[in-house]
Short mmCIF file of C-alpha atoms in Angstrom, two decimals:
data_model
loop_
_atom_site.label_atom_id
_atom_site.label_comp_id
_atom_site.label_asym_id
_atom_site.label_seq_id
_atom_site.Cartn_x
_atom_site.Cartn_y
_atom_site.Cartn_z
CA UNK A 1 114.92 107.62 106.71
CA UNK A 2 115.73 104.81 104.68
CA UNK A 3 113.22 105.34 102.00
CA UNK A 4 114.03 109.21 101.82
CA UNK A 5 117.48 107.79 100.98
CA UNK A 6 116.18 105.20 98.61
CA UNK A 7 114.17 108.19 96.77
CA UNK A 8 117.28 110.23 96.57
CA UNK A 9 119.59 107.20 94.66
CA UNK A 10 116.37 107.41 92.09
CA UNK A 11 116.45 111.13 92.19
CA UNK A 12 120.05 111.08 91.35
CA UNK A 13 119.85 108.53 88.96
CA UNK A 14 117.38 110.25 87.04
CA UNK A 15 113.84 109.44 88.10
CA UNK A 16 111.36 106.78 87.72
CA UNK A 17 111.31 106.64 84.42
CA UNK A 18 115.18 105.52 84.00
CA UNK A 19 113.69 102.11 85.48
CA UNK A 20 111.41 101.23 82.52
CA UNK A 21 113.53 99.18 80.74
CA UNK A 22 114.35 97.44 83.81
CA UNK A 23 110.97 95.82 85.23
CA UNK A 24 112.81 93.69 88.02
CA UNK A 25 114.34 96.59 89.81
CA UNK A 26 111.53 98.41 89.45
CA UNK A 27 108.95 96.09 91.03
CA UNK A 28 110.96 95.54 93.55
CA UNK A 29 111.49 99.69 94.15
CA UNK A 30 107.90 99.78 94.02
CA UNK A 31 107.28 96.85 96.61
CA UNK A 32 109.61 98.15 99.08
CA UNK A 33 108.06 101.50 99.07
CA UNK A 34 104.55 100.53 99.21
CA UNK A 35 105.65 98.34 101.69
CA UNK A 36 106.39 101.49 104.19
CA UNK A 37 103.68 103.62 103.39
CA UNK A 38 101.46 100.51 103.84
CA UNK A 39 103.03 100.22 107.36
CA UNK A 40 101.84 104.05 107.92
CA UNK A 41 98.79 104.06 105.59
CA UNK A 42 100.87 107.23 104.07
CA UNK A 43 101.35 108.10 100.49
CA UNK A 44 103.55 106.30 98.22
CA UNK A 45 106.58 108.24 97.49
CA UNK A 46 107.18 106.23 93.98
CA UNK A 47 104.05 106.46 91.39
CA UNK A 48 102.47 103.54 90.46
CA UNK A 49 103.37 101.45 87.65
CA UNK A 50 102.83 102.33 83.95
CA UNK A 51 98.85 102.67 83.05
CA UNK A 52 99.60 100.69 79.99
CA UNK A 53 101.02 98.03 81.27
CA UNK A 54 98.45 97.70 84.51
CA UNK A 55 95.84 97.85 81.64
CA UNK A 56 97.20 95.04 79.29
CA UNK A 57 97.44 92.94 82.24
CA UNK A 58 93.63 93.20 83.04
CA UNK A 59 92.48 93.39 79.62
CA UNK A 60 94.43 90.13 78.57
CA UNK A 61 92.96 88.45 82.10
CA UNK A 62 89.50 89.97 82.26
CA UNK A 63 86.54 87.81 80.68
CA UNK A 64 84.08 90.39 79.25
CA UNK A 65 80.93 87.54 79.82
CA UNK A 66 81.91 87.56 83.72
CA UNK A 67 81.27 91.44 83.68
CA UNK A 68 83.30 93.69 86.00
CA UNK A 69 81.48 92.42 89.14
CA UNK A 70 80.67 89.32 88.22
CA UNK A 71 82.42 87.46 91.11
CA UNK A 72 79.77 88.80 93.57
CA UNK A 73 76.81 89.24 92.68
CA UNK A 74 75.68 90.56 96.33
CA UNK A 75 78.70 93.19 95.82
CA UNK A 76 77.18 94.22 92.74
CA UNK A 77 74.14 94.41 94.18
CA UNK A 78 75.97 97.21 97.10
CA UNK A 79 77.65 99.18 94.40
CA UNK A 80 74.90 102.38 94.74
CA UNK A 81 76.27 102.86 98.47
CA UNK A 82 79.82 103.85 96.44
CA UNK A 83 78.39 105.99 93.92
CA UNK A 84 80.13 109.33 95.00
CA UNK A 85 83.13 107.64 95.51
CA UNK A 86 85.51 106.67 92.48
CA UNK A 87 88.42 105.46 94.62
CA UNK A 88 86.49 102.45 96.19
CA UNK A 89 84.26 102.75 92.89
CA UNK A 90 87.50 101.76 91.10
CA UNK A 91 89.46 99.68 94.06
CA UNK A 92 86.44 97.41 93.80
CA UNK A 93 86.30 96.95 89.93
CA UNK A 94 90.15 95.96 89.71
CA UNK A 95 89.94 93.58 92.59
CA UNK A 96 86.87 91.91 90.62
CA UNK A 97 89.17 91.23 88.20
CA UNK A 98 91.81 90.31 89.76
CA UNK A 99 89.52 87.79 91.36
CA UNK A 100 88.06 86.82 88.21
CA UNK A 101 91.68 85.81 87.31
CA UNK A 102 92.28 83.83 90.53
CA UNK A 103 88.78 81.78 90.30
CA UNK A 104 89.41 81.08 86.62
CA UNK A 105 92.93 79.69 87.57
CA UNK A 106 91.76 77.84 90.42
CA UNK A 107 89.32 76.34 88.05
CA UNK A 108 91.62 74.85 85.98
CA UNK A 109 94.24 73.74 88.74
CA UNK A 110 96.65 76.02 87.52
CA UNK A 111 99.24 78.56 90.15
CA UNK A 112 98.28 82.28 90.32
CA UNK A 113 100.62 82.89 92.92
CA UNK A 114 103.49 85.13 91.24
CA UNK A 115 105.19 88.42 91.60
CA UNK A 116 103.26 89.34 88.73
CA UNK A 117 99.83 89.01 89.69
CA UNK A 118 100.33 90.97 93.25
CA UNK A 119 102.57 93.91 90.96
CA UNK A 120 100.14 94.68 88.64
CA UNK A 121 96.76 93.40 90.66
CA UNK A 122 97.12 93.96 93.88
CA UNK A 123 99.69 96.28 94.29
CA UNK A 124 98.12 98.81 91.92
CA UNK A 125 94.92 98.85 94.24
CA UNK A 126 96.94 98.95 97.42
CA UNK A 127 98.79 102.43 96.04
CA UNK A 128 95.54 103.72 95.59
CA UNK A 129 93.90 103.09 99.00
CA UNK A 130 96.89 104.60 101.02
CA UNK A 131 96.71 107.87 102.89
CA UNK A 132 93.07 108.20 101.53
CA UNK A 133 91.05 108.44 104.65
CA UNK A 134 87.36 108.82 104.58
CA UNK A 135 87.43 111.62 107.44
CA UNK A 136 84.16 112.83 107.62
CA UNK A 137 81.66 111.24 110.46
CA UNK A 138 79.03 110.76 107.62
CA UNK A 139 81.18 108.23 106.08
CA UNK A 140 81.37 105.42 107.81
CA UNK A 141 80.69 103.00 105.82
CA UNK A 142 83.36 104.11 102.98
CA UNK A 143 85.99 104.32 105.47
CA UNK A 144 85.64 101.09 107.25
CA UNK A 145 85.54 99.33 103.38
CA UNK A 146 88.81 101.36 102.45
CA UNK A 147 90.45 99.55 105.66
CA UNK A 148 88.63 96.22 104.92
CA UNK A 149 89.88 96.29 101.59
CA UNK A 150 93.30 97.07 102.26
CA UNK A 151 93.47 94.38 104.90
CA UNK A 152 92.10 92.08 102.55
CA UNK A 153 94.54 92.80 99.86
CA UNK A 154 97.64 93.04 102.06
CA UNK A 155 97.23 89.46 103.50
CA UNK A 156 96.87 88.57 99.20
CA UNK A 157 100.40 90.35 99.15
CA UNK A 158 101.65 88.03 101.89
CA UNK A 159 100.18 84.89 100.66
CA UNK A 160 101.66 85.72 97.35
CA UNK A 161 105.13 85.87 99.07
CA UNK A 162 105.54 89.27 99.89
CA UNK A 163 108.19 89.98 102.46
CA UNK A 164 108.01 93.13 104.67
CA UNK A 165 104.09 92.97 104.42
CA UNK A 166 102.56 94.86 107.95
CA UNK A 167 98.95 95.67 108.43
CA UNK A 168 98.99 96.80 112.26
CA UNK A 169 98.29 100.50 111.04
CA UNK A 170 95.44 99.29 109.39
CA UNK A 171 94.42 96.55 111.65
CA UNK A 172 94.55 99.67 114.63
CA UNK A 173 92.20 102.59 112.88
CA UNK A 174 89.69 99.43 112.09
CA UNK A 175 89.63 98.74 116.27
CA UNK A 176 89.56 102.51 117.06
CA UNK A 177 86.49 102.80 114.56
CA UNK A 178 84.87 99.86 116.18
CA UNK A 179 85.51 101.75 119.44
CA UNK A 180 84.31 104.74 119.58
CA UNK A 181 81.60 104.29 116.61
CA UNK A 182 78.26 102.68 116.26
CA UNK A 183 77.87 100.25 113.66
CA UNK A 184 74.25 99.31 114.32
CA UNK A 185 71.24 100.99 112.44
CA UNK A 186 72.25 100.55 109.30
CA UNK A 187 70.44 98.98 106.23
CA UNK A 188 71.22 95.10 105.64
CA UNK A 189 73.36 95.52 102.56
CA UNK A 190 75.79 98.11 104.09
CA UNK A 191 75.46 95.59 107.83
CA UNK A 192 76.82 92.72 105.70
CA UNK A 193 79.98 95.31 104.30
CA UNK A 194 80.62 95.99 107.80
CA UNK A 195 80.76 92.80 109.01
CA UNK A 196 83.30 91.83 105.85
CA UNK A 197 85.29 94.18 107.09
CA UNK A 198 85.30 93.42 110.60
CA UNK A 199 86.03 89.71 109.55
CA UNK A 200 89.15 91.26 107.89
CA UNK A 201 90.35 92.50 111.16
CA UNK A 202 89.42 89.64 112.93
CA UNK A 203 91.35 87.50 110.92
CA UNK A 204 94.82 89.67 111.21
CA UNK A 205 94.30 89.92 115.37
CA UNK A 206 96.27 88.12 117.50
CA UNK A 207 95.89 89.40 121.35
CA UNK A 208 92.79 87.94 122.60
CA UNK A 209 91.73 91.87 123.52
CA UNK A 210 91.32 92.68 120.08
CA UNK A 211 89.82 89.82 118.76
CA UNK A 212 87.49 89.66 121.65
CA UNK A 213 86.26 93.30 120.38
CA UNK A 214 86.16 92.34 116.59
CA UNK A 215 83.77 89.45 117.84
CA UNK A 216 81.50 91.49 120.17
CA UNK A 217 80.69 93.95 117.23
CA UNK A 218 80.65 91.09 114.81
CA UNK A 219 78.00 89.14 117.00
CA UNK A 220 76.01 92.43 117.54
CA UNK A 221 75.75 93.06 113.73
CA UNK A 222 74.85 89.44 113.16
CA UNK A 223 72.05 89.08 115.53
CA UNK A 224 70.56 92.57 113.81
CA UNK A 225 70.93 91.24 110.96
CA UNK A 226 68.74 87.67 111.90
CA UNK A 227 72.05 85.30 111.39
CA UNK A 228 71.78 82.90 114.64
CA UNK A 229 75.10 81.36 113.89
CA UNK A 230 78.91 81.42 112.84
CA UNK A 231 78.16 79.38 109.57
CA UNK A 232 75.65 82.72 108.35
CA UNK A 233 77.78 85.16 109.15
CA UNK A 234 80.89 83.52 107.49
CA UNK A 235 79.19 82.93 104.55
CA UNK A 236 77.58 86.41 104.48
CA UNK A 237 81.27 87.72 104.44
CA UNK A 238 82.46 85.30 101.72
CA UNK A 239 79.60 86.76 99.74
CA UNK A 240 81.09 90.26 99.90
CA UNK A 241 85.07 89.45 98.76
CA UNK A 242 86.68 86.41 99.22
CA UNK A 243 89.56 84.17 98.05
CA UNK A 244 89.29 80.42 99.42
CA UNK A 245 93.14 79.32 98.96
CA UNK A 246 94.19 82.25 100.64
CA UNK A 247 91.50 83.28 103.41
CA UNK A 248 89.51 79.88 104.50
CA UNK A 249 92.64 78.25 106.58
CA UNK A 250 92.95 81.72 107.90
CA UNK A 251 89.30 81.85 109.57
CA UNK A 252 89.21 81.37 113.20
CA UNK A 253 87.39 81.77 116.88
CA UNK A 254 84.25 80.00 115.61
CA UNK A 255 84.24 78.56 119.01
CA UNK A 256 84.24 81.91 120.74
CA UNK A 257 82.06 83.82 118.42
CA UNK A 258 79.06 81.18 118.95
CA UNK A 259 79.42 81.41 122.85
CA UNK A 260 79.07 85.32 122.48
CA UNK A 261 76.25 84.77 119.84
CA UNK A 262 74.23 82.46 121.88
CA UNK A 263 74.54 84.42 124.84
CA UNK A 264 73.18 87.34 122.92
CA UNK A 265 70.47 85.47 121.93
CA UNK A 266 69.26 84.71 124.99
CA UNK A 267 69.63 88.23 126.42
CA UNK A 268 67.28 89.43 124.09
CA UNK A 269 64.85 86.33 124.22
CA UNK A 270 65.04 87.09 127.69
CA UNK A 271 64.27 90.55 127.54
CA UNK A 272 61.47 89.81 125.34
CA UNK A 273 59.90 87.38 127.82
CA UNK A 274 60.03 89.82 130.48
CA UNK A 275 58.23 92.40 128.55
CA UNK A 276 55.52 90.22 127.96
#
């Protein structure tokens, strides 16, 4: 209701485009809309900010030696799984940037926390993502990135300040997925992605019910994978995306996640020593 209003007071005041010579109202139009459709992973009713301007803000940050997915090279290794999809295709060459940006200002001990950085970084990948389910059964894997990815960058929007910030719609098609569908099978590279993006849900839970179902899918994928312990599996998800100011003080249930693990483990060794 309230946005419908808000888009009618723009309507009436002449569009969008009777904001571009004021960039302060504007962002923070733009933030309180894709702050609701966020909340519904539903379109955006305001269109995203100037190309131009998006554009001169990753051209002036991007370092052409790093290469567009230079921050991960096991990403870059994943990117043929993505090939019939532009969105994520695109969603995951701005975010290397943006990341590129973050570890180069981290580097130097220098704040990339601004309004700035989530407007025309994050923001712009965010308006993307919404309302752009991967329906089909067959795509699995593109689905449960889109929600990783979005979890991901809406925690950046919060570190960065960002009031209003929800991810429980997001947060609650990532359980139902893990649910009703089988994650298991898979090949290594696309097991790892999955597990990134379970981590992401993990890491916004806070009943014990739903963590305790993020970690019994997370330990199942780990064991397939060969990792016998928290530290692997961690480190296989900080190898997919990953910001360390914002996401390592975040990471928690090691202690439950080993017990689960280990008892796994032992199941199988189990099982194995009984068929012999």
């Amino acid at each position: 209701m309230h946005l419908s209003r808000l888009e009618r007071i723009v309507q009436l005041r002449g569009g969008w485009n009777t904001f571009d010579n004021n960039e302060t109202l504007r962002c923070q139009l733009f933030g309180v809309d894709l702050a609701g459709a966020c909340r519904r992973d539903s379109r955006a009713r305001f269109p995203m900010m100037p190309e131009a301007l998006i554009q001169e803000a990753h051209s002036t940050n991007h370092s052409p030696s790093i290469g567009a997915y230079g921050i991960s090279p096991f990403l870059a290794s994943c990117m043929n799984l993505y090939i019939q999809d532009p969105l994520l295709l695109k969603a995951f060459h701005d975010l290397s940037i943006a990341i590129n940006y973050v570890n180069r200002k981290s580097r130097r001990g220098e704040q990339w926390v601004n309004i700035k950085f989530f407007v025309f970084w994050i923001d712009a990948i965010v308006h993307g993502l919404v309302e752009q389910e991967f329906l089909d059964k067959s795509n699995v894997l593109q689905e449960f990135t889109r929600l990783g990815v979005l979890l991901f960058l809406l925690k950046i929007r919060r570190y960065c300040g960002q009031l209003g910030v929800s991810m429980g719609c997001s947060n609650a098609k990532l359980r139902s997925f893990v649910s009703r569908q089988r994650l298991l099978g898979f090949a290594v590279s696309t097991e790892k992605i999955l597990l990134w993006a379970l981590f992401m849900g993990l890491l916004e839970s806070r009943e014990k019910s739903d963590q305790d179902c993020y970690i019994k899918m997370m330990t199942e994928i780990a064991y397939e994978i060969g990792f016998w312990s928290w530290a692997e599996t961690l480190a296989a998800a900080k190898k997919v995306v990953w910001i360390q100011d914002a996401f390592d003080a975040e990471v928690k249930c090691r202690d439950r996640f080993e017990v689960v693990l280990n008892g796994l483990i032992i199941w199988h060794l189990s099982k194995t020593h009984n068929e012999d």
